Short mmCIF file of C-alpha atoms in Angstrom, two decimals:
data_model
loop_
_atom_site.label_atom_id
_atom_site.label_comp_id
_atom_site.label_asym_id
_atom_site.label_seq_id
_atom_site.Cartn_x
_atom_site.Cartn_y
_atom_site.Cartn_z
CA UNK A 1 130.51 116.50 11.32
CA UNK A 2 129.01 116.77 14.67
CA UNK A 3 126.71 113.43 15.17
CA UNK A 4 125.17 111.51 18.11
CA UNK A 5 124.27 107.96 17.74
CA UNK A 6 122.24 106.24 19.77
CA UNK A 7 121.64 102.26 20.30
CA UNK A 8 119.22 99.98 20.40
CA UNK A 9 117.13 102.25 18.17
CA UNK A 10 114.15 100.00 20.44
CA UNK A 11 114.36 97.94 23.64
CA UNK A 12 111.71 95.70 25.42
CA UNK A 13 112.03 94.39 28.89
CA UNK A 14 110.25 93.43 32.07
CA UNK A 15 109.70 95.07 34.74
CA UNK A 16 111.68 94.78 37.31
CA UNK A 17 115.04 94.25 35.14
CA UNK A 18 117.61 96.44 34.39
CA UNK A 19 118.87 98.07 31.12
CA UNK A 20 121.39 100.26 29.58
CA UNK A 21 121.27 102.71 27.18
CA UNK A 22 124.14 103.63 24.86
CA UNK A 23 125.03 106.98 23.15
CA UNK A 24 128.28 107.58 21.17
CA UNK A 25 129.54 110.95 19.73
CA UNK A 26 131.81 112.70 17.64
CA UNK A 27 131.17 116.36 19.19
CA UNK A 28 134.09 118.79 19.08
CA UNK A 29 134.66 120.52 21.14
CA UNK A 30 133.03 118.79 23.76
CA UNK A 31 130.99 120.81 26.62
CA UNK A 32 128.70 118.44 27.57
CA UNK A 33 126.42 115.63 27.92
CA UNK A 34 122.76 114.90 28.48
CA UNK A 35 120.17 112.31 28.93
CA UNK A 36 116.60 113.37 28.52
CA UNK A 37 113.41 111.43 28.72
CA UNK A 38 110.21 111.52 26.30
CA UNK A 39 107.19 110.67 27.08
CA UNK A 40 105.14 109.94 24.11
CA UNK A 41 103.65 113.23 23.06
CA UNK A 42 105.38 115.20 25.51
CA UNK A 43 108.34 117.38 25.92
CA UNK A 44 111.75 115.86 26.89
CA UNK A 45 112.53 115.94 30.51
CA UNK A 46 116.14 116.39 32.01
CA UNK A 47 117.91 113.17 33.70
CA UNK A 48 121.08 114.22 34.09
CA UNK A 49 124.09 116.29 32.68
CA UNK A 50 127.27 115.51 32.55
CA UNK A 51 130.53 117.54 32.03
CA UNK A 52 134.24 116.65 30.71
CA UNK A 53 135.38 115.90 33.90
CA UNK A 54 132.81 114.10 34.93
CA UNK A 55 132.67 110.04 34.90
CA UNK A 56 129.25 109.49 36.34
CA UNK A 57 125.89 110.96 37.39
CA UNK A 58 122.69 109.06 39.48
CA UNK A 59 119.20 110.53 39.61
CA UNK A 60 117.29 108.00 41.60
CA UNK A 61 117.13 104.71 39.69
CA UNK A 62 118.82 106.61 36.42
CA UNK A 63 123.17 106.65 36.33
CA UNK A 64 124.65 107.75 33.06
CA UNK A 65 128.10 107.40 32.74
CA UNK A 66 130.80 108.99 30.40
CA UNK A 67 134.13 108.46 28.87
CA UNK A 68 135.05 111.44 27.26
CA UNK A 69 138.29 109.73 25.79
CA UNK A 70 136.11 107.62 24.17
CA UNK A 71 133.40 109.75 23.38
CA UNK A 72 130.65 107.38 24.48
CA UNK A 73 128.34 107.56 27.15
CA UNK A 74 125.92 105.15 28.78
CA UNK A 75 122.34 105.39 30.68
CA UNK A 76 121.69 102.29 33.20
CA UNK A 77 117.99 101.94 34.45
CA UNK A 78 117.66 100.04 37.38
CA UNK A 79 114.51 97.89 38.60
CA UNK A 80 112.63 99.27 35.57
CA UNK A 81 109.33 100.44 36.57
CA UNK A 82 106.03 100.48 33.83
CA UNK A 83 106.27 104.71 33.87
CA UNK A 84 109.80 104.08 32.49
CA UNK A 85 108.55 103.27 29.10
CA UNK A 86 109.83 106.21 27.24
CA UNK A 87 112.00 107.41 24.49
CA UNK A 88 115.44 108.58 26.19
CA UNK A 89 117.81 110.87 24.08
CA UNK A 90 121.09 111.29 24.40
CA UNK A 91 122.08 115.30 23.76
CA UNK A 92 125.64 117.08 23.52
CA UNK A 93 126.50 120.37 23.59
CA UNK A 94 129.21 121.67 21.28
CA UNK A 95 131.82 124.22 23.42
CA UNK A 96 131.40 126.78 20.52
CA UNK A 97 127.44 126.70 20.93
CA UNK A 98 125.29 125.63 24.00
CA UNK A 99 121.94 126.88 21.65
CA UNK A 100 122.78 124.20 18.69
CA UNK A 101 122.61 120.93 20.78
CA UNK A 102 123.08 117.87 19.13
CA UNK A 103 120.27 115.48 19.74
CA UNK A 104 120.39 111.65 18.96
CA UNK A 105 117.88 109.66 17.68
CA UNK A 106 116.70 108.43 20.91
CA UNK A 107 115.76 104.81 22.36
CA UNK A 108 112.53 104.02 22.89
CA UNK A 109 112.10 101.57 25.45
CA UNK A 110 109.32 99.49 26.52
CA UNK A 111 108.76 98.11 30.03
CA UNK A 112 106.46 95.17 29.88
CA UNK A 113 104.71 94.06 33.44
CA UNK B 1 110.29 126.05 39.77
CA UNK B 2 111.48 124.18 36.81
CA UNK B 3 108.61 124.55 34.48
CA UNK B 4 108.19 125.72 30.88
CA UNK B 5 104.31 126.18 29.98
CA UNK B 6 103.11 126.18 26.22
CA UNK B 7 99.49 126.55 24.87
CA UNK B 8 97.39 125.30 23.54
CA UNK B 9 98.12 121.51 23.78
CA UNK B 10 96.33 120.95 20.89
CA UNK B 11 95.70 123.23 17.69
CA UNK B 12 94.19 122.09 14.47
CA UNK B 13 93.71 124.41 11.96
CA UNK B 14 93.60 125.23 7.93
CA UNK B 15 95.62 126.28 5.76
CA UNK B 16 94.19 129.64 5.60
CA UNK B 17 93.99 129.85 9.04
CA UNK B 18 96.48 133.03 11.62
CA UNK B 19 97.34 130.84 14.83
CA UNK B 20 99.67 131.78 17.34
CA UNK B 21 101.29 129.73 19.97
CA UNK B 22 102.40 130.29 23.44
CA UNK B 23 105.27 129.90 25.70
CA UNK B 24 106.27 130.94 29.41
CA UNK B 25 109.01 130.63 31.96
CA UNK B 26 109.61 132.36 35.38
CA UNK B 27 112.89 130.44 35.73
CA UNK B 28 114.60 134.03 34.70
CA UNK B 29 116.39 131.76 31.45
CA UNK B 30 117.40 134.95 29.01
CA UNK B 31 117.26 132.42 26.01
CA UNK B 32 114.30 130.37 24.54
CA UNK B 33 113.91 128.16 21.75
CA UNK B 34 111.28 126.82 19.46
CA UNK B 35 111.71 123.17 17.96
CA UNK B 36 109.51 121.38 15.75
CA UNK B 37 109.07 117.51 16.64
CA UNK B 38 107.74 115.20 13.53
CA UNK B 39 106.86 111.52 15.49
CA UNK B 40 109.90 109.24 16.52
CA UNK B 41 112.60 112.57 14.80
CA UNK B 42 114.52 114.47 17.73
CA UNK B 43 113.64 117.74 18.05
CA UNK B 44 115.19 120.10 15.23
CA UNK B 45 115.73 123.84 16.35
CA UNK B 46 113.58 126.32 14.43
CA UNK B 47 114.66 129.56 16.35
CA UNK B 48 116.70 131.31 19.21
CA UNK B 49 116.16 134.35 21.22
CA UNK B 50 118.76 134.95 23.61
CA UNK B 51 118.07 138.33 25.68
CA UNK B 52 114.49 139.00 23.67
CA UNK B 53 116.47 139.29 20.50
CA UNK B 54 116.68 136.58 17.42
CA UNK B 55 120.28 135.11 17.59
CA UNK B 56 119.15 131.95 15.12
CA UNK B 57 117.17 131.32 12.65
CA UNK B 58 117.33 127.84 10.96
CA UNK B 59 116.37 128.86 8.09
CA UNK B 60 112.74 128.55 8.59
CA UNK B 61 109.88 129.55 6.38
CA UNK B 62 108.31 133.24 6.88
CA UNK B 63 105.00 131.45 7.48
CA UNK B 64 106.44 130.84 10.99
CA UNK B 65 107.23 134.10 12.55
CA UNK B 66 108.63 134.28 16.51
CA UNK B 67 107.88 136.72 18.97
CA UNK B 68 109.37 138.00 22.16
CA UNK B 69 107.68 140.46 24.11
CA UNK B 70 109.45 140.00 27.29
CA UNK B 71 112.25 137.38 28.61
CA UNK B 72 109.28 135.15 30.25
CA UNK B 73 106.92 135.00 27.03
CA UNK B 74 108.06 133.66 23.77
CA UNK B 75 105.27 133.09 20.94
CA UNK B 76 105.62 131.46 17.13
CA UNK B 77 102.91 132.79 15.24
CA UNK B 78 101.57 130.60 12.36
CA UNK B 79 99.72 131.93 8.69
CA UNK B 80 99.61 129.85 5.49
CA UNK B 81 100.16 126.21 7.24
CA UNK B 82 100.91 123.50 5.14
CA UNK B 83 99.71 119.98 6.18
CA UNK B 84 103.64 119.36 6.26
CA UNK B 85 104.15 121.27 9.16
CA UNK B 86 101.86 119.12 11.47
CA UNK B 87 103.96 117.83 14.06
CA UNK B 88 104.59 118.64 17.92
CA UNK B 89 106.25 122.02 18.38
CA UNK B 90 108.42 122.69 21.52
CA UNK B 91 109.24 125.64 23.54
CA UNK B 92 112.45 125.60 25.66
CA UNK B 93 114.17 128.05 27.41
CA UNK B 94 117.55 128.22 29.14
CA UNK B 95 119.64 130.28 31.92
CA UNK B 96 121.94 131.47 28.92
CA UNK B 97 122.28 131.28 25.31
CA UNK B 98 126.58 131.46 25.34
CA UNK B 99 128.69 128.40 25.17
CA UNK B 100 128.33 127.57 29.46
CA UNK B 101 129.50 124.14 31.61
CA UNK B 102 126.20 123.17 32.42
CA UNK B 103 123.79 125.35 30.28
CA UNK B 104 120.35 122.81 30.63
CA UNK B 105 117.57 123.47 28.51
CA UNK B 106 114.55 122.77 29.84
CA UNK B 107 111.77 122.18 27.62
CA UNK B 108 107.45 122.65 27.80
CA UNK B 109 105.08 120.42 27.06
CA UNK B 110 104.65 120.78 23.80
CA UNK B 111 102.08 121.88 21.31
CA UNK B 112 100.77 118.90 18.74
CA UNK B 113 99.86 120.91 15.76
CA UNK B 114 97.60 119.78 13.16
CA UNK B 115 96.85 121.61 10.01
CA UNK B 116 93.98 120.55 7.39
#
């Protein structure tokens, strides 16, 4: 069955520090990987995307990583700023369907000042 | 431009009540998607139109019915609510709607939904 799971199901940290997010999956076949954030109340927003052959991918203070041998992937914030509090989802993409992604449950994290 | 629009932001309404709501993208995406968001749940996939025509229907109730006039305006127009079905609904849209490398669905606002 095609699942993505997601840990810490919550996070709290100050700002200033960094974090990492983890996201493992059991997607087959594999086309690729995502990391969206969530504002409360508002749609996800793309981080980054990530394909097989890829290991990692920066946007700004975001880098996700993946091991596809593995299956797992991994979402480092650095110098956390207050507008990072967010839920952040982890999404894959089955080969056979890019409509049906797979979303995990998300992370929400909280930046405390 | 990157943006997906949906209105209204906010709809509350009976369960008697005909709503519709909106979605638009001039990104030139060919497929769009609606998803209905209940509060800390991913986003589960209610319908797909890839190239204005229904490729997926998750087996949603007929008191949701999608729309596609053109491949920049999607709309999910709602009769018979039940207080269930309160929750954040999402529009997305993306370049295609076949398995692709990098295929990024990029999603609206939202629309938080509240029926009496």
């Amino acid at each position: 069955k095609n699942q993505v799971e997601q840990s810490p199901q919550s996070l709290i940290i100050l700002e200033g520090k960094n974090c990492t997010l983890q996201c493992n999956y059991t997607v087959s076949p594999f086309s690729n990987l995502r990391w969206y954030k969530q504002d409360t109340g508002r749609g996800p927003v793309s981080l980054t995307i990530m394909t097989f052959s890829e290991n990692t991918k920066s946007n700004g203070r975001y880098t996700a990583t993946l091991d596809a041998d593995t299956k797992q992937s991994s979402l480092h914030i650095t110098a956390s700023q207050l507008s990072d509090s967010a839920s952040y989802i982890c999404v894959v993409s089955p080969y056979s369907s890019a409509s049906k992604i797979i979303f995990g449950s998300g992370t929400r994290l909280s930046i405390r000042p | 431009d990157t943006e997906v629009t949906q209105t209204p932001k906010h709809l509350v309404m009976g369960m008697t009540n005909k709503k519709s709501l909106k979605c638009e993208q001039h990104m030139g995406h060919r497929a769009m998607y609606w998803y209905k968001q209940k509060a800390k749940k991913p986003p589960e996939l209610m319908f797909v139109y890839s190239y204005e025509k229904l490729s997926i229907n998750e087996s949603v109730p007929s008191r949701f019915s999608p729309e596609c006039p053109n491949s920049s305006l999607l709309n999910l127009h709602l009769h018979a609510l039940q207080p269930e079905d309160s929750a954040l609904y999402l529009c997305a849209s993306s370049q295609v709607g076949t398995a692709s490398g990098t295929d990024t669905q990029y999603f609206g606002p939202g629309t938080r939904l509240t029926v009496l």
